[in-house]
Amino acid sequence: MTRLHVQDLCFAYPQRQVFIDWSALFDGGLAWLRGGNGSGKSTLLKLLAGAMPPGSGQVRANGLDVSKDAIDYRREVFWCGPGAVPFDHLSPNEYFAFLRGLYPSWDDASLKPHVDGFALAPHLRMPLRQLSTGTQRKVWLTAAFAANTPVTLLDEPLNALDAASLEHLRSTLAACARDPSRLWIVASHEPLGDEVRVAQRIELASQ
């Protein structure tokens, strides 16, 4: 079973302390990270992804330390943020090919169901920067599901999606939640859907 352990995490921006000795243990399944604006949801996911260094404390995924084993750790953890897709000069097809080389567990077979579910086929050869915010989000989510990493971090995945894509996403999350061998941490101020079985709820207080 996948396990992510956060111990005594501290992090501060120049004018605001966000986490002081914050600890949590995440096991397999789906964890729902909740909290209002300013509670640190996005900051926490960036710290868990290795996208920002903690001030102090320890973050470990399957025994790998985010600071000491940075490269191996980031192969275990896929982060889908709330903003624009990185490397937006690439097309979705080129972006998927790039990620294929980074994640040993990448699963090409899972691409097509999500390309279809998110209606991405007409956009696969266009530069990402030319796509709408919602379409870019669908590309990043498709990559998150295809990466097949033990840990996947999704930041506000329901934002900027049309109704059909929301239905596909909620159905996919429901399937992911039934697999205890992997860990999904989803930060969302919106309910994930009645069909999504949440194994763990984490509430962050606004600072």
Tab-separated table of C-alpha atoms in Angstrom:
chain	number	residue	atom	x	y	z
A	1	MET	CA	0.000	0.000	0.000
A	2	THR	CA	1.205	3.496	-0.852
A	3	ARG	CA	1.960	5.707	2.132
A	4	LEU	CA	2.883	9.384	2.384
A	5	HIS	CA	4.088	10.666	5.742
A	6	VAL	CA	4.378	14.351	6.677
A	7	GLN	CA	6.107	15.079	9.972
A	8	ASP	CA	6.599	18.438	11.701
A	9	LEU	CA	6.282	20.392	8.464
A	10	CYS	CA	7.066	24.100	8.705
A	11	PHE	CA	6.745	26.591	5.876
A	12	ALA	CA	6.424	30.369	5.667
A	13	TYR	CA	6.188	33.014	2.993
A	14	PRO	CA	8.061	36.264	3.732
A	15	GLN	CA	5.038	37.821	5.456
A	16	ARG	CA	2.964	34.800	6.471
A	17	GLN	CA	3.497	31.564	8.353
A	18	VAL	CA	1.534	28.764	6.680
A	19	PHE	CA	2.490	25.553	8.507
A	20	ILE	CA	4.006	25.078	11.950
A	21	ASP	CA	4.902	21.500	12.922
A	22	TRP	CA	2.112	20.102	10.741
A	23	SER	CA	1.945	16.309	10.547
A	24	ALA	CA	-0.273	13.839	8.709
A	25	LEU	CA	-0.218	10.242	7.509
A	26	PHE	CA	-1.859	9.407	4.166
A	27	ASP	CA	-2.496	5.791	3.190
A	28	GLY	CA	-3.873	4.391	-0.061
A	29	GLY	CA	-7.193	5.534	-1.494
A	30	LEU	CA	-8.471	9.064	-1.900
A	31	ALA	CA	-7.923	11.873	0.591
A	32	TRP	CA	-9.978	15.057	0.324
A	33	LEU	CA	-8.072	18.189	1.356
A	34	ARG	CA	-10.453	20.997	2.285
A	35	GLY	CA	-10.115	24.572	3.487
A	36	GLY	CA	-10.974	28.140	2.571
A	37	ASN	CA	-8.879	30.680	0.724
A	38	GLY	CA	-5.590	31.221	2.511
A	39	SER	CA	-5.707	27.889	4.326
A	40	GLY	CA	-2.643	26.571	2.485
A	41	LYS	CA	-4.168	23.837	0.297
A	42	SER	CA	-2.181	24.725	-2.827
A	43	THR	CA	0.957	25.393	-0.797
A	44	LEU	CA	0.699	21.988	0.852
A	45	LEU	CA	0.327	20.176	-2.465
A	46	LYS	CA	3.362	22.009	-3.867
A	47	LEU	CA	5.371	20.957	-0.807
A	48	LEU	CA	4.190	17.353	-1.128
A	49	ALA	CA	5.071	17.428	-4.840
A	50	GLY	CA	8.592	18.698	-4.236
A	51	ALA	CA	7.794	21.850	-6.220
A	52	MET	CA	8.830	23.977	-3.202
A	53	PRO	CA	11.235	23.084	-0.392
A	54	PRO	CA	9.870	22.935	3.162
A	55	GLY	CA	11.317	25.254	5.764
A	56	SER	CA	11.812	22.246	8.012
A	57	GLY	CA	10.247	18.893	8.704
A	58	GLN	CA	10.042	15.744	6.659
A	59	VAL	CA	7.930	14.530	3.736
A	60	ARG	CA	8.320	10.902	2.680
A	61	ALA	CA	6.524	8.886	0.013
A	62	ASN	CA	7.081	5.129	0.122
A	63	GLY	CA	10.267	5.685	2.082
A	64	LEU	CA	11.684	8.365	-0.225
A	65	ASP	CA	12.447	11.774	1.264
A	66	VAL	CA	11.320	14.808	-0.752
A	67	SER	CA	14.581	16.642	0.039
A	68	LYS	CA	17.187	13.878	0.191
A	69	ASP	CA	15.853	11.684	-2.645
A	70	ALA	CA	14.439	14.452	-4.819
A	71	ILE	CA	14.676	12.809	-8.261
A	72	ASP	CA	13.399	9.394	-7.207
A	73	TYR	CA	10.713	11.020	-5.054
A	74	ARG	CA	9.345	13.072	-7.946
A	75	ARG	CA	9.064	9.944	-10.092
A	76	GLU	CA	6.704	8.594	-7.431
A	77	VAL	CA	4.519	11.705	-7.192
A	78	PHE	CA	2.550	13.499	-9.925
A	79	TRP	CA	1.204	16.971	-9.200
A	80	CYS	CA	-1.537	18.656	-11.229
A	81	GLY	CA	-1.690	22.311	-10.222
A	82	PRO	CA	-4.419	24.920	-10.659
A	83	GLY	CA	-2.649	27.101	-13.220
A	84	ALA	CA	-1.463	26.758	-16.791
A	85	VAL	CA	0.164	23.549	-17.985
A	86	PRO	CA	3.987	23.684	-17.883
A	87	PHE	CA	5.879	23.677	-21.195
A	88	ASP	CA	2.969	25.335	-22.958
A	89	HIS	CA	4.918	25.608	-26.222
A	90	LEU	CA	4.331	21.850	-26.644
A	91	SER	CA	1.225	20.246	-28.079
A	92	PRO	CA	-0.650	17.770	-25.846
A	93	ASN	CA	0.853	14.868	-27.828
A	94	GLU	CA	4.359	16.299	-27.340
A	95	TYR	CA	3.665	16.963	-23.668
A	96	PHE	CA	2.555	13.357	-23.125
A	97	ALA	CA	5.684	12.103	-24.930
A	98	PHE	CA	7.861	14.300	-22.709
A	99	LEU	CA	6.234	12.977	-19.537
A	100	ARG	CA	6.543	9.397	-20.762
A	101	GLY	CA	10.297	9.746	-20.336
A	102	LEU	CA	9.994	11.089	-16.786
A	103	TYR	CA	7.627	8.566	-15.215
A	104	PRO	CA	8.639	4.886	-15.371
A	105	SER	CA	5.072	3.797	-14.613
A	106	TRP	CA	3.522	5.834	-17.462
A	107	ASP	CA	0.596	3.932	-19.015
A	108	ASP	CA	-0.057	4.737	-22.681
A	109	ALA	CA	-3.118	2.503	-22.697
A	110	SER	CA	-4.909	4.830	-20.278
A	111	LEU	CA	-4.511	7.886	-22.506
A	112	LYS	CA	-7.316	7.146	-24.968
A	113	PRO	CA	-10.152	6.785	-22.416
A	114	HIS	CA	-9.288	10.189	-20.967
A	115	VAL	CA	-8.663	11.839	-24.335
A	116	ASP	CA	-12.154	10.642	-25.270
A	117	GLY	CA	-13.713	11.455	-21.892
A	118	PHE	CA	-12.348	15.002	-21.922
A	119	ALA	CA	-12.996	15.453	-25.697
A	120	LEU	CA	-9.339	16.289	-26.368
A	121	ALA	CA	-8.934	14.677	-29.801
A	122	PRO	CA	-9.329	17.943	-31.821
A	123	HIS	CA	-6.647	19.653	-29.711
A	124	LEU	CA	-3.838	17.085	-29.579
A	125	ARG	CA	-1.599	18.795	-32.151
A	126	MET	CA	-2.190	22.410	-31.115
A	127	PRO	CA	0.270	24.279	-28.852
A	128	LEU	CA	-0.976	24.228	-25.281
A	129	ARG	CA	-0.721	28.007	-25.054
A	130	GLN	CA	-3.425	28.302	-27.720
A	131	LEU	CA	-5.901	26.188	-25.756
A	132	SER	CA	-8.456	27.497	-23.286
A	133	THR	CA	-7.877	27.242	-19.555
A	134	GLY	CA	-10.385	24.415	-19.321
A	135	THR	CA	-8.822	22.443	-22.168
A	136	GLN	CA	-5.353	22.875	-20.687
A	137	ARG	CA	-6.736	21.554	-17.401
A	138	LYS	CA	-8.110	18.487	-19.208
A	139	VAL	CA	-4.681	17.832	-20.748
A	140	TRP	CA	-2.983	18.044	-17.340
A	141	LEU	CA	-5.585	15.780	-15.737
A	142	THR	CA	-5.170	13.244	-18.553
A	143	ALA	CA	-1.426	13.274	-17.881
A	144	ALA	CA	-2.046	12.799	-14.157
A	145	PHE	CA	-4.097	9.668	-14.788
A	146	ALA	CA	-1.679	8.276	-17.390
A	147	ALA	CA	1.410	8.859	-15.234
A	148	ASN	CA	0.255	5.958	-13.041
A	149	THR	CA	2.359	7.142	-10.106
A	150	PRO	CA	1.883	5.760	-6.584
A	151	VAL	CA	0.927	9.274	-5.389
A	152	THR	CA	-1.132	11.784	-7.392
A	153	LEU	CA	-1.892	15.310	-6.178
A	154	LEU	CA	-4.796	17.200	-7.767
A	155	ASP	CA	-5.338	20.871	-6.946
A	156	GLU	CA	-8.926	22.069	-7.569
A	157	PRO	CA	-9.442	19.592	-10.436
A	158	LEU	CA	-13.133	20.504	-10.840
A	159	ASN	CA	-12.383	24.098	-11.843
A	160	ALA	CA	-12.993	25.326	-15.424
A	161	LEU	CA	-14.503	22.068	-16.693
A	162	ASP	CA	-17.674	21.632	-18.733
A	163	ALA	CA	-20.471	19.347	-17.555
A	164	ALA	CA	-19.410	16.310	-19.627
A	165	SER	CA	-15.807	16.600	-18.448
A	166	LEU	CA	-16.934	16.952	-14.827
A	167	GLU	CA	-18.925	13.742	-15.170
A	168	HIS	CA	-15.898	11.933	-16.623
A	169	LEU	CA	-13.614	13.286	-13.903
A	170	ARG	CA	-15.942	12.309	-11.060
A	171	SER	CA	-16.361	8.828	-12.534
A	172	THR	CA	-12.576	8.484	-12.797
A	173	LEU	CA	-12.029	9.703	-9.233
A	174	ALA	CA	-14.627	7.217	-8.003
A	175	ALA	CA	-12.676	4.398	-9.675
A	176	CYS	CA	-9.383	5.697	-8.272
A	177	ALA	CA	-10.837	5.853	-4.761
A	178	ARG	CA	-11.609	2.140	-4.883
A	179	ASP	CA	-7.927	1.248	-5.431
A	180	PRO	CA	-6.087	1.177	-2.072
A	181	SER	CA	-2.742	0.435	-3.735
A	182	ARG	CA	-2.367	4.078	-4.813
A	183	LEU	CA	-2.862	7.422	-3.077
A	184	TRP	CA	-4.822	10.385	-4.429
A	185	ILE	CA	-4.826	13.686	-2.539
A	186	VAL	CA	-7.429	16.043	-3.962
A	187	ALA	CA	-7.655	19.664	-2.804
A	188	SER	CA	-11.101	21.013	-3.578
A	189	HIS	CA	-13.532	23.474	-2.051
A	190	GLU	CA	-16.295	21.704	-4.018
A	191	PRO	CA	-17.759	18.292	-3.140
A	192	LEU	CA	-16.119	15.572	-5.197
A	193	GLY	CA	-19.397	13.744	-5.853
A	194	ASP	CA	-21.539	11.238	-3.995
A	195	GLU	CA	-19.993	8.365	-5.941
A	196	VAL	CA	-16.435	9.184	-4.790
A	197	ARG	CA	-15.560	7.166	-1.685
A	198	VAL	CA	-13.294	9.370	0.422
A	199	ALA	CA	-10.934	7.430	2.680
A	200	GLN	CA	-9.636	10.470	4.549
A	201	ARG	CA	-10.681	14.096	5.034
A	202	ILE	CA	-8.147	16.750	5.986
A	203	GLU	CA	-9.445	20.208	6.981
A	204	LEU	CA	-7.005	23.109	6.864
A	205	ALA	CA	-7.831	26.237	8.837
A	206	SER	CA	-7.493	29.634	7.142
A	207	GLN	CA	-4.508	31.607	8.339
